[in-house]
mmCIF file of C-alpha atoms and ligand atoms in Angstrom:
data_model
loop_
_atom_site.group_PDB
_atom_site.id
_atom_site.type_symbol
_atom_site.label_atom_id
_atom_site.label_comp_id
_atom_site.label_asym_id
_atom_site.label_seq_id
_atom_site.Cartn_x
_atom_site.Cartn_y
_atom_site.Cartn_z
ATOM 1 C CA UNK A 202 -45.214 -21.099 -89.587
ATOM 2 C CA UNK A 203 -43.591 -20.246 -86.063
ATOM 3 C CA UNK A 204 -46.837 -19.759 -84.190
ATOM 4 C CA UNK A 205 -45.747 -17.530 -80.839
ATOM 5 C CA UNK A 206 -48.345 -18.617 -78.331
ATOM 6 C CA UNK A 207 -49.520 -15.184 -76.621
ATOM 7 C CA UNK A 208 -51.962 -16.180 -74.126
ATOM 8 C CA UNK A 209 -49.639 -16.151 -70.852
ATOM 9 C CA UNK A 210 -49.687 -12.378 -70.857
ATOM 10 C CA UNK A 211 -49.948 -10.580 -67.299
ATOM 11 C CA UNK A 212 -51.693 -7.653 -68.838
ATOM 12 C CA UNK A 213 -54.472 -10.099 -69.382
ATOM 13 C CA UNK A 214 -56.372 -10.023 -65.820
ATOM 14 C CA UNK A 215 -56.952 -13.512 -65.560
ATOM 15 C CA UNK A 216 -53.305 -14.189 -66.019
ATOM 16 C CA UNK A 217 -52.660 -11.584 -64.025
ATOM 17 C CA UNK A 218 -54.559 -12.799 -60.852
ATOM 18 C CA UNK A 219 -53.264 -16.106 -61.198
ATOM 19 C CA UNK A 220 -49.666 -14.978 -61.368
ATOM 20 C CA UNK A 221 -50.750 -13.376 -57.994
ATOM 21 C CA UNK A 222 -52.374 -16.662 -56.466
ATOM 22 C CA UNK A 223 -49.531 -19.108 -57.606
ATOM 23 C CA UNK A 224 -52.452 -20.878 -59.582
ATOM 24 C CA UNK A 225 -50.396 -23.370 -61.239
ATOM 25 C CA UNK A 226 -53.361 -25.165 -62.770
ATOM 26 C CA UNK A 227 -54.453 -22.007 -64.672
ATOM 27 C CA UNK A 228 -50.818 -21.551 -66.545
ATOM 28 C CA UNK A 229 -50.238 -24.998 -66.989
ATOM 29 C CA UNK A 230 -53.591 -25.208 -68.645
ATOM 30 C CA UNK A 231 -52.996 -22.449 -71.088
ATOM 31 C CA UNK A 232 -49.656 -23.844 -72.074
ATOM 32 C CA UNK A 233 -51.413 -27.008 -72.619
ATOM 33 C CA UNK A 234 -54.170 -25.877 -74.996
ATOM 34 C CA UNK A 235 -51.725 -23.739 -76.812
ATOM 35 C CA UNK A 236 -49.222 -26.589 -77.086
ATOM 36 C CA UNK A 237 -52.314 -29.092 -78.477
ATOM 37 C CA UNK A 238 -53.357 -25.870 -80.430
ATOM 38 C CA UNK A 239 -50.173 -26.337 -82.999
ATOM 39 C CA UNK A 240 -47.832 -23.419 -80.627
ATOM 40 C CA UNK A 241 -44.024 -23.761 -81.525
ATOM 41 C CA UNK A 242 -42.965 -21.171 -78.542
ATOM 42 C CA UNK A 243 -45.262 -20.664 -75.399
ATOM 43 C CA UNK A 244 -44.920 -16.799 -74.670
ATOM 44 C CA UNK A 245 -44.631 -15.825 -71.088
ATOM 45 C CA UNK A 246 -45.021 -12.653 -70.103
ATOM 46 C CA UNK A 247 -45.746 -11.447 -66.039
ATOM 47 C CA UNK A 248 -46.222 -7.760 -66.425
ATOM 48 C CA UNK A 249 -45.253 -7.207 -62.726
ATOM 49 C CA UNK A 250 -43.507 -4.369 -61.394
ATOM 50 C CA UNK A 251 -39.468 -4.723 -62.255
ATOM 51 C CA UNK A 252 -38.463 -5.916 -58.445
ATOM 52 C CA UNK A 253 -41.073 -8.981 -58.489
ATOM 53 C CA UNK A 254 -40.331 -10.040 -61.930
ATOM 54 C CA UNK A 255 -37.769 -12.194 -62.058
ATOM 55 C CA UNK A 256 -39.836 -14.420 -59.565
ATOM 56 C CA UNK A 257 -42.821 -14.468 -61.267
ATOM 57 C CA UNK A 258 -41.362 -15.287 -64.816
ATOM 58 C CA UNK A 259 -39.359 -17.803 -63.082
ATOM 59 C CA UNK A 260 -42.557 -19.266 -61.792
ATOM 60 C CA UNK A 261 -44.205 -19.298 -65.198
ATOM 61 C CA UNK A 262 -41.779 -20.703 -66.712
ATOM 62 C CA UNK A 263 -41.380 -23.862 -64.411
ATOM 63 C CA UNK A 264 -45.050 -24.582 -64.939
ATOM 64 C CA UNK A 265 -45.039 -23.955 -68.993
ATOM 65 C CA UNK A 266 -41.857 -26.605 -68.137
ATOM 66 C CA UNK A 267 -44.133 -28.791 -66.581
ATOM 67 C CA UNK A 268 -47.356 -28.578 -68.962
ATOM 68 C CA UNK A 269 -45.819 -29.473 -72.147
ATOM 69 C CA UNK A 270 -42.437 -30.168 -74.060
ATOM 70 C CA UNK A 271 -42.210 -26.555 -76.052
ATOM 71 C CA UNK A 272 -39.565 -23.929 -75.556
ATOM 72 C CA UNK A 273 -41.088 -20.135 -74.535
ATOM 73 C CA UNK A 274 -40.754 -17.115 -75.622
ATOM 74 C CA UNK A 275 -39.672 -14.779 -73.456
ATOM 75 C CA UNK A 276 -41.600 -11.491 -73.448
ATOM 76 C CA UNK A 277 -39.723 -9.394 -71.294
ATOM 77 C CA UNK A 278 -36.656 -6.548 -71.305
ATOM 78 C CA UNK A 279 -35.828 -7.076 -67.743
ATOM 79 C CA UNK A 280 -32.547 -8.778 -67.681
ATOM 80 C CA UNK A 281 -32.269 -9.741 -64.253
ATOM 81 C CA UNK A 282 -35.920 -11.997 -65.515
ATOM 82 C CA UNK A 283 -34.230 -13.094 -68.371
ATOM 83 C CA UNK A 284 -31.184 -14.300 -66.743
ATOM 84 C CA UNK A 285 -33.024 -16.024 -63.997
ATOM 85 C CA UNK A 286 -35.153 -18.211 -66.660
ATOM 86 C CA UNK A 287 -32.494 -18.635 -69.326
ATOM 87 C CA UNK A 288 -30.404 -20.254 -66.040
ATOM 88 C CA UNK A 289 -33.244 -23.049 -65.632
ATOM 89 C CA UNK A 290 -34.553 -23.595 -69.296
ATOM 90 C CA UNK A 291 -34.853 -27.029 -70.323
ATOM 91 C CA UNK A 292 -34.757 -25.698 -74.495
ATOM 92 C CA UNK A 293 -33.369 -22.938 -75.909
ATOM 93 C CA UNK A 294 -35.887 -19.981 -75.519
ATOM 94 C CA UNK A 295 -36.904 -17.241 -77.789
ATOM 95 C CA UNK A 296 -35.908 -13.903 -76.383
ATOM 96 C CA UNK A 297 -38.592 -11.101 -76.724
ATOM 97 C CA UNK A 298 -36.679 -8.726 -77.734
ATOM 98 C CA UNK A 299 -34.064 -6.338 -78.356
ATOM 99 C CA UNK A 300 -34.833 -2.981 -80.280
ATOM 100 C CA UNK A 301 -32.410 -0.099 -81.004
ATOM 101 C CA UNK A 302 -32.891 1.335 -77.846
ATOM 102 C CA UNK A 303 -29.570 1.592 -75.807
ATOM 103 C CA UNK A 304 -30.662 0.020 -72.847
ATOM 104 C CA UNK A 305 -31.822 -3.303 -74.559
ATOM 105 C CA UNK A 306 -28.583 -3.314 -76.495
ATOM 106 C CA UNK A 307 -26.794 -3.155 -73.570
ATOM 107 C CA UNK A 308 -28.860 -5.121 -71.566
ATOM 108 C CA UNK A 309 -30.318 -8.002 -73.316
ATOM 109 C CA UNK A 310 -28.567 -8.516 -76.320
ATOM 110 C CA UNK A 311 -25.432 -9.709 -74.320
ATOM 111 C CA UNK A 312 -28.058 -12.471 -72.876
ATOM 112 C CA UNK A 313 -29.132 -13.460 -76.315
ATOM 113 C CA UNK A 314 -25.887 -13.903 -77.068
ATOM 114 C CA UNK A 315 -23.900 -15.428 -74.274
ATOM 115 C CA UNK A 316 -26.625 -18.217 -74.301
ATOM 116 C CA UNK A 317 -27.378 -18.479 -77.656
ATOM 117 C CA UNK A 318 -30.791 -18.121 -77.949
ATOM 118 C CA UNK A 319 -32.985 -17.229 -80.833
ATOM 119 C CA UNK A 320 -34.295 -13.489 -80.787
ATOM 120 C CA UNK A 321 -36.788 -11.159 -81.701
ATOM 121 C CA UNK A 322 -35.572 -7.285 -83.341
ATOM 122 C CA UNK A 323 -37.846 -4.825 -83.220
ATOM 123 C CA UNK A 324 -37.641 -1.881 -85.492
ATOM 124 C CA UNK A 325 -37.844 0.706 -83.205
ATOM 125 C CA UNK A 326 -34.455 2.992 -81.433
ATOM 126 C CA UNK A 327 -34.343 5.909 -78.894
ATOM 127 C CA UNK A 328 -33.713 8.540 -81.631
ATOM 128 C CA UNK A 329 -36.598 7.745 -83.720
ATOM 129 C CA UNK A 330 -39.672 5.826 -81.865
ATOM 130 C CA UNK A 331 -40.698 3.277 -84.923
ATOM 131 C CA UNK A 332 -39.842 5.433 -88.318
ATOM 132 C CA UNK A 333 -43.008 6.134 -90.206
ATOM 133 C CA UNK A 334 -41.038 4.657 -93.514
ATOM 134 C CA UNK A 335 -40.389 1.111 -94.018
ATOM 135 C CA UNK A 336 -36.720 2.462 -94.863
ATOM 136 C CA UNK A 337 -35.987 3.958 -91.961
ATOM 137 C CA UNK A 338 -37.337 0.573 -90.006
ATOM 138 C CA UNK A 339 -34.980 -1.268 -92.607
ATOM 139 C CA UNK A 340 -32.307 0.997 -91.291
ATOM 140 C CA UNK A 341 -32.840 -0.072 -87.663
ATOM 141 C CA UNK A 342 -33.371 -3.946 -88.485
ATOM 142 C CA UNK A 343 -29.629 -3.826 -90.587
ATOM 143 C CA UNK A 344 -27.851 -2.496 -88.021
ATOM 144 C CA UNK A 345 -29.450 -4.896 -85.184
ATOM 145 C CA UNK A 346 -29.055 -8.069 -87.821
ATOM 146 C CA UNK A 347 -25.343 -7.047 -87.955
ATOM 147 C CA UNK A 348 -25.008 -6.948 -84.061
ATOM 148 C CA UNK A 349 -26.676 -10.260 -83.652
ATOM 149 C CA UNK A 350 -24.825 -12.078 -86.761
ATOM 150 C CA UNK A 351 -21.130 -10.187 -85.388
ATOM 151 C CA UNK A 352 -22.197 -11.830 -81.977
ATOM 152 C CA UNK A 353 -22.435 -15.510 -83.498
ATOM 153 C CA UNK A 354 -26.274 -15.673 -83.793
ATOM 154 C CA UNK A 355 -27.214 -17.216 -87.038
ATOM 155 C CA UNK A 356 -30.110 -15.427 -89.294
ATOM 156 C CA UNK A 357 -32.106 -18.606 -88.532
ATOM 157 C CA UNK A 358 -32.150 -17.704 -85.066
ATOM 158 C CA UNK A 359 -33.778 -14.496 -85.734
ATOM 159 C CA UNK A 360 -36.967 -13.552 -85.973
ATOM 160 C CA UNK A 361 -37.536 -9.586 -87.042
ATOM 161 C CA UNK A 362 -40.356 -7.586 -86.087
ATOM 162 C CA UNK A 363 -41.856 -5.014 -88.413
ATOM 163 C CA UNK A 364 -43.560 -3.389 -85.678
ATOM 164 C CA UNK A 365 -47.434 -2.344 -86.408
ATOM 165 C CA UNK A 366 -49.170 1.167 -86.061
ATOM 166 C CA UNK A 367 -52.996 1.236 -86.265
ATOM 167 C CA UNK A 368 -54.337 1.657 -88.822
ATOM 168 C CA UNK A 369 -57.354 4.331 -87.439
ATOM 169 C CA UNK A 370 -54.044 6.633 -86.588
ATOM 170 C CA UNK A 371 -52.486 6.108 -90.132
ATOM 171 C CA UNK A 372 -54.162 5.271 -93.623
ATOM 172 C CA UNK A 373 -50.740 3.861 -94.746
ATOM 173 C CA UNK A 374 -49.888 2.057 -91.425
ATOM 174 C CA UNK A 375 -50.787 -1.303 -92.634
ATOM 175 C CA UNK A 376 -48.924 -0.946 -96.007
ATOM 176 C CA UNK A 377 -46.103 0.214 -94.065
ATOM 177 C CA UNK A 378 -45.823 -3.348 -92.644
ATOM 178 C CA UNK A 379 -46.291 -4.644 -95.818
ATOM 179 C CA UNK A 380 -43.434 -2.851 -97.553
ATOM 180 C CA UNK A 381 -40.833 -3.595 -94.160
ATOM 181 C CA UNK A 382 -41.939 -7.310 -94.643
ATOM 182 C CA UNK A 383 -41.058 -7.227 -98.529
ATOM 183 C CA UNK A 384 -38.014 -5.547 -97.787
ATOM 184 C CA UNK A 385 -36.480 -7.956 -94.844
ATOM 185 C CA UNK A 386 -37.239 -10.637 -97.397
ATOM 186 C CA UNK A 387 -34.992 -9.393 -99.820
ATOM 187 C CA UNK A 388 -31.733 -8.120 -97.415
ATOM 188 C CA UNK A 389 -31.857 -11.667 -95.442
ATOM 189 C CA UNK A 390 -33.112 -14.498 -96.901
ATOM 190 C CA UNK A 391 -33.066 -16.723 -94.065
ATOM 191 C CA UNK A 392 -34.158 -14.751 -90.986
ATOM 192 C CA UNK A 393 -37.926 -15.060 -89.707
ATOM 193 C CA UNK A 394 -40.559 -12.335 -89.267
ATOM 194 C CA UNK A 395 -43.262 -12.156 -86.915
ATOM 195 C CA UNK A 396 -45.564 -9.648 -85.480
ATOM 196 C CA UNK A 397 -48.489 -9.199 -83.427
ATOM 197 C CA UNK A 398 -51.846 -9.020 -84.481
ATOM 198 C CA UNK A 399 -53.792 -6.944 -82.274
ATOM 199 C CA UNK A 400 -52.562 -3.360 -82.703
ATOM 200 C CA UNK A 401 -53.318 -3.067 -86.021
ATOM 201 C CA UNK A 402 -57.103 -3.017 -85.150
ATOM 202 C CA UNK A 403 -57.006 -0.580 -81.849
ATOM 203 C CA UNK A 404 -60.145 2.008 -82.312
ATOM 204 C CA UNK A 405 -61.802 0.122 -84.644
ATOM 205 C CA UNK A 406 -64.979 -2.070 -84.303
ATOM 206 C CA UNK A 407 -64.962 -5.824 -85.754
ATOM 207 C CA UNK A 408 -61.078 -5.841 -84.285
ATOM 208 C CA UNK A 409 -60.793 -9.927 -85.251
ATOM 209 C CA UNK A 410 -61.662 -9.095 -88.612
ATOM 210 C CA UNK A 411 -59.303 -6.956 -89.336
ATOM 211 C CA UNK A 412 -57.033 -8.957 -87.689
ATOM 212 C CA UNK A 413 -57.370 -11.665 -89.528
ATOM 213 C CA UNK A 414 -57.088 -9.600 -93.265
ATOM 214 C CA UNK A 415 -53.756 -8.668 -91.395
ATOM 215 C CA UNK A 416 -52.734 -11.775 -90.523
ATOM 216 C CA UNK A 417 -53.650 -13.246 -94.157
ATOM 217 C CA UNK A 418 -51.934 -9.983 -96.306
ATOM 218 C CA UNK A 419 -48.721 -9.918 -93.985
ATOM 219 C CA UNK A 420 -48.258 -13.789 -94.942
ATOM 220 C CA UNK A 421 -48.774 -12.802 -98.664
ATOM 221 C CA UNK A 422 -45.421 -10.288 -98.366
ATOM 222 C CA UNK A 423 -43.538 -13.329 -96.807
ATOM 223 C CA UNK A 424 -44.104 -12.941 -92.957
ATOM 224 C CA UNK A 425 -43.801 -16.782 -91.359
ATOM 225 C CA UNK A 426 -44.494 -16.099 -87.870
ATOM 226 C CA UNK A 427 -47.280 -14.421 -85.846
ATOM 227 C CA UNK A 428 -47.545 -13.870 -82.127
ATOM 228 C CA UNK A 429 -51.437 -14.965 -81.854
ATOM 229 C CA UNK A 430 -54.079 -16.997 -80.237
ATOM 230 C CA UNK A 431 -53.296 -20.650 -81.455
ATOM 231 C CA UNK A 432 -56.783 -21.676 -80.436
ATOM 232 C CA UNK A 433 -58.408 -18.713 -82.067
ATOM 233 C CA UNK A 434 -59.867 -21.523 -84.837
ATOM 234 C CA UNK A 435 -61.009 -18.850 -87.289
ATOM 235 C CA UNK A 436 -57.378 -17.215 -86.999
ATOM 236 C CA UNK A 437 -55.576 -20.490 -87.207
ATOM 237 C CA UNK A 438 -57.872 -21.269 -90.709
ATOM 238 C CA UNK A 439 -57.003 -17.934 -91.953
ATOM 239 C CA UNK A 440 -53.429 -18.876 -91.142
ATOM 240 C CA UNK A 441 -53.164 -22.085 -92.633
ATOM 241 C CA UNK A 442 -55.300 -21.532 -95.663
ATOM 242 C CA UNK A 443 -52.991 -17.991 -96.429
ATOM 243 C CA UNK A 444 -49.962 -20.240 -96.149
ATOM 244 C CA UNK A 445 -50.952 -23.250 -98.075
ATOM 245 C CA UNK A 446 -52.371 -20.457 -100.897
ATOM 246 C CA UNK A 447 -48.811 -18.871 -100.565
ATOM 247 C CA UNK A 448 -47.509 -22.787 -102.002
ATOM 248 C CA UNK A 449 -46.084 -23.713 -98.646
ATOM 249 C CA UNK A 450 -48.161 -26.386 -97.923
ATOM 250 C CA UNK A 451 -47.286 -29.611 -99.391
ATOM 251 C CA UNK A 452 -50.465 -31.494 -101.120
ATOM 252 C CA UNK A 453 -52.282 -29.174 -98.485
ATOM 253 C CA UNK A 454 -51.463 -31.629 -95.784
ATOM 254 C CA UNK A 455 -51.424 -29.091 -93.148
ATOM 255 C CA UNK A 456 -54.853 -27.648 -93.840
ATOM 256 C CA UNK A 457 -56.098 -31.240 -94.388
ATOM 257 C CA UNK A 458 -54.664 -32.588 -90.710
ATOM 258 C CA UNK A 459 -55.744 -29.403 -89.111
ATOM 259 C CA UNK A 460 -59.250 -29.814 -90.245
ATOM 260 C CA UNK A 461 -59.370 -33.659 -89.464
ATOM 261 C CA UNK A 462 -58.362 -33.312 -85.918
ATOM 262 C CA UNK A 463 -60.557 -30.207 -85.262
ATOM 263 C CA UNK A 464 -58.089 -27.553 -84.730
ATOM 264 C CA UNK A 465 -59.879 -25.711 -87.340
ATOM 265 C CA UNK A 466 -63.250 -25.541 -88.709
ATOM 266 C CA UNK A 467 -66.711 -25.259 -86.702
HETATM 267 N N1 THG B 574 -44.507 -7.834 -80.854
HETATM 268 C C1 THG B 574 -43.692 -8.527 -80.020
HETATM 269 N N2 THG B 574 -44.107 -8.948 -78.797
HETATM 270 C C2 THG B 574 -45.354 -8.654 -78.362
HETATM 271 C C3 THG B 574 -46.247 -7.940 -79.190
HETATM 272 C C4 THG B 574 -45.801 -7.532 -80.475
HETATM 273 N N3 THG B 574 -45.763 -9.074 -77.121
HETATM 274 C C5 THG B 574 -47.011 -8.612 -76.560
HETATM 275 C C6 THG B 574 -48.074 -8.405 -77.634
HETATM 276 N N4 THG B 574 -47.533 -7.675 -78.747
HETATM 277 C C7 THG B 574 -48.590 -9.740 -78.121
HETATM 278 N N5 THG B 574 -49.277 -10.451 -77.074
HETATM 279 C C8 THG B 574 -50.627 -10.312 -76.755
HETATM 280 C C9 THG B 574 -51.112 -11.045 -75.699
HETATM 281 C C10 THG B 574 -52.458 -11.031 -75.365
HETATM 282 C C11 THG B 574 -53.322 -10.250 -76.102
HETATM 283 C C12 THG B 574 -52.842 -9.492 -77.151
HETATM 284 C C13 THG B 574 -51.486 -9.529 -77.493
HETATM 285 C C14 THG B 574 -54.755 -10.290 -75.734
HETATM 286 N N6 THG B 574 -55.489 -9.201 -75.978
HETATM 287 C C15 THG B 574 -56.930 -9.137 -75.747
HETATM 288 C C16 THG B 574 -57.516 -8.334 -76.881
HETATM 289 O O1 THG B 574 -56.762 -7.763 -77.667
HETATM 290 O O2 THG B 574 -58.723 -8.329 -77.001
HETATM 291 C C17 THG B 574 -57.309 -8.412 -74.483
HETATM 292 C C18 THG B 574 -56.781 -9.038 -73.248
HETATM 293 C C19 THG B 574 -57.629 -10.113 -72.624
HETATM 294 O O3 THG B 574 -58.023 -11.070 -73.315
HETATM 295 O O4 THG B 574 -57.903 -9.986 -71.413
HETATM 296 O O5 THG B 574 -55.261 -11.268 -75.236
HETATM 297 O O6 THG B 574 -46.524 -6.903 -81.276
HETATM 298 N N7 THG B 574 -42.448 -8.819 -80.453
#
C-alpha cells in the first residue's frame, strides 16, 4: 500500500497556526510520527492565500526534509508553489494533482512532466464537475493517462483518483467509486489508485466508521493507496487486515510486524 500521509494540511487549524508562527517543531513532529507510522509520501499542504504560498510550502517542505527521509506529496495546484519545492526536493515528489480542468493541464502537468515526478489524476474536468457515472470518470482518467504516458511518465508513476461524493447526497455514491476502481484496474494494469477517506462520510454521524468500511471495500475493488491518517491505529488495522485478506500479504508478515511493534492494535 502507498499510504499518503495527510496530516500537514493548512485547513487543519493547528497546522494552520503553526504555518503562521514558523513552528518548526510542530511540522517536523507530524512528519515524524507519520514517517514511524508506516507513511510512504508526507503530504504537505499550506492552504494560504495564492501570493504567500509558495513560501509557506517551501517552508514545509524544508522541515518534512529535515524530520525524516520520505518524499512528499504535494497537495497543491499553484504552480509557482510547485515549482519553488520541486527546485529544492531532495526525492522525487508526488504531485497532487492534475484534473481535466484547463488550467491544471496547462499549468501543472508541464511540472509533472519536465521533472518527472509521480502524479495524482483526478477524475474531474471544467465541462462536467466529477460525472455521476463511473464511465464518464473513466472517460476523463483515459484521456489524462494518455497525456501523462505521451509526456514520458510511466503508469507506475501514476496514481489515479476516483474522486468520492458522499454518500448522504447520493445512495449510489459509494458504488460509484467502486465501479471507477474496477474499471481503472482493467484499462491500466500498472497505474496506482488512491483516494481520500473523509468525504465519503460528510453529514453523517459515526464518520470513522464509515470511513473505515470505505477504506476496507475500496481495497476489495483493487485500490492500493489511500490518503489517510497513518497513526489512525484502527484505520491502519482495517488497512492492513483488508490487504492481507485481499492475498497481498505474504505469510501475513505485514499484519504480524505491525502488530508486534504497536502500530496497530490497543
Ligand atoms: N484526494 C486528493 N487529495 C486530497 C483529498 C482527496 N487532499 C486533501 C484531502 N482530500 C485529504 N487530506 C485531508 C487532510 C486532513 C483531514 C482530512 C483530509 C482531516 N480532517 C479532519 C476530519 O475530517 O475530521 C478535520 C480537520 C482537523 O483535524 O482539524 O484531518 O480526496 N487527491
Amino acid at each position: 500500500m502507498i499510504i499518503i500521509g495527510e496530516k500537514i494540511n493548512g485547513t487543519r487549524k493547528m497546522v494552520a497556526k503553526a504555518i503562521q508562527d514558523r513552528d518548526t517543531a510542530f511540522i517536523r513532529q507530524l512528519a515524524e510520527e507519520q514517517a514511524k507510522a508506516g507513511s510512504t509520501y508526507i503530504d504537505i499542504n499550506a492552504g494560504t492565500p495564492p501570493a504567500r504560498e509558495p513560501g509557506d510550502l517551501v517552508w514545509l517542505l524544508e522541515n518534512v526534509q529535515a524530520a525524516c527521509d520520505l518524499p512528499v506529496c504535494l497537495d497543491s495546484a499553484n504552480p509557482e508553489a510547485l515549482k519553488a519545492c520541486l527546485e529544492i526536493a531532495d526525492k522525487t515528489p508526488l504531485i497532487n494533482s492534475v484534473s481535466g480542468e484547463k488550467t491544471r493541464i496547462d499549468g501543472v502537468l508541464p511540472l509533472a512532466l519536465k521533472y518527472r515526478t509521480n502524479l495524482i489524476l483526478l477524475a474531474l474536468d471544467d465541462a462536467q464537475g466529477i460525472p455521476e457515472t463511473s464511465d464518464g470518470r473513466m472517460d476523463i482518467i483515459q484521456r489524462l493517462v494518455d497525456l501523462a504516458l505521451d509526456g514520458g511518465l510511466t503508469q507506475d508513476q501514476l496514481l489515479i483518483d476516483p474522486l468520492v461524493t458522499a454518500i448522504s447526497t447520493g445512495t449510489e455514491n459509494a458504488v460509484i467509486a467502486f465501479e471507477t476502481i474496477r474499471k481503472i484496474k482493467v484499462a491500466f494494469p500498472m497505474v496506482h489508485i488512491t483516494s481520500g477517506l473523509s468525504n465519503i462520510s460528510f453529514g453523517m454521524p459515526l464518520r470513522k466508521i464509515i470511513n473505515r468500511t470505505f477504506l476496507a471495500m475500496c481495497i476489495s475493488a483493487g485500490m492500493d493507496s489511500a490518503i489517510a491518517d497513518p497513526c489512525d491505529k484502527d484505520l491502519t488495522g482495517t488497512l492492513l487486515a483488508a490487504e492481507m485478506l485481499m492475498g497481498k500479504d505474504r505469510y501475513c508478515m505485514n499484519f504480524n510486524k505491525a502488530y508486534r511493534s504497536g502500530r496497530i492494535g490497543a
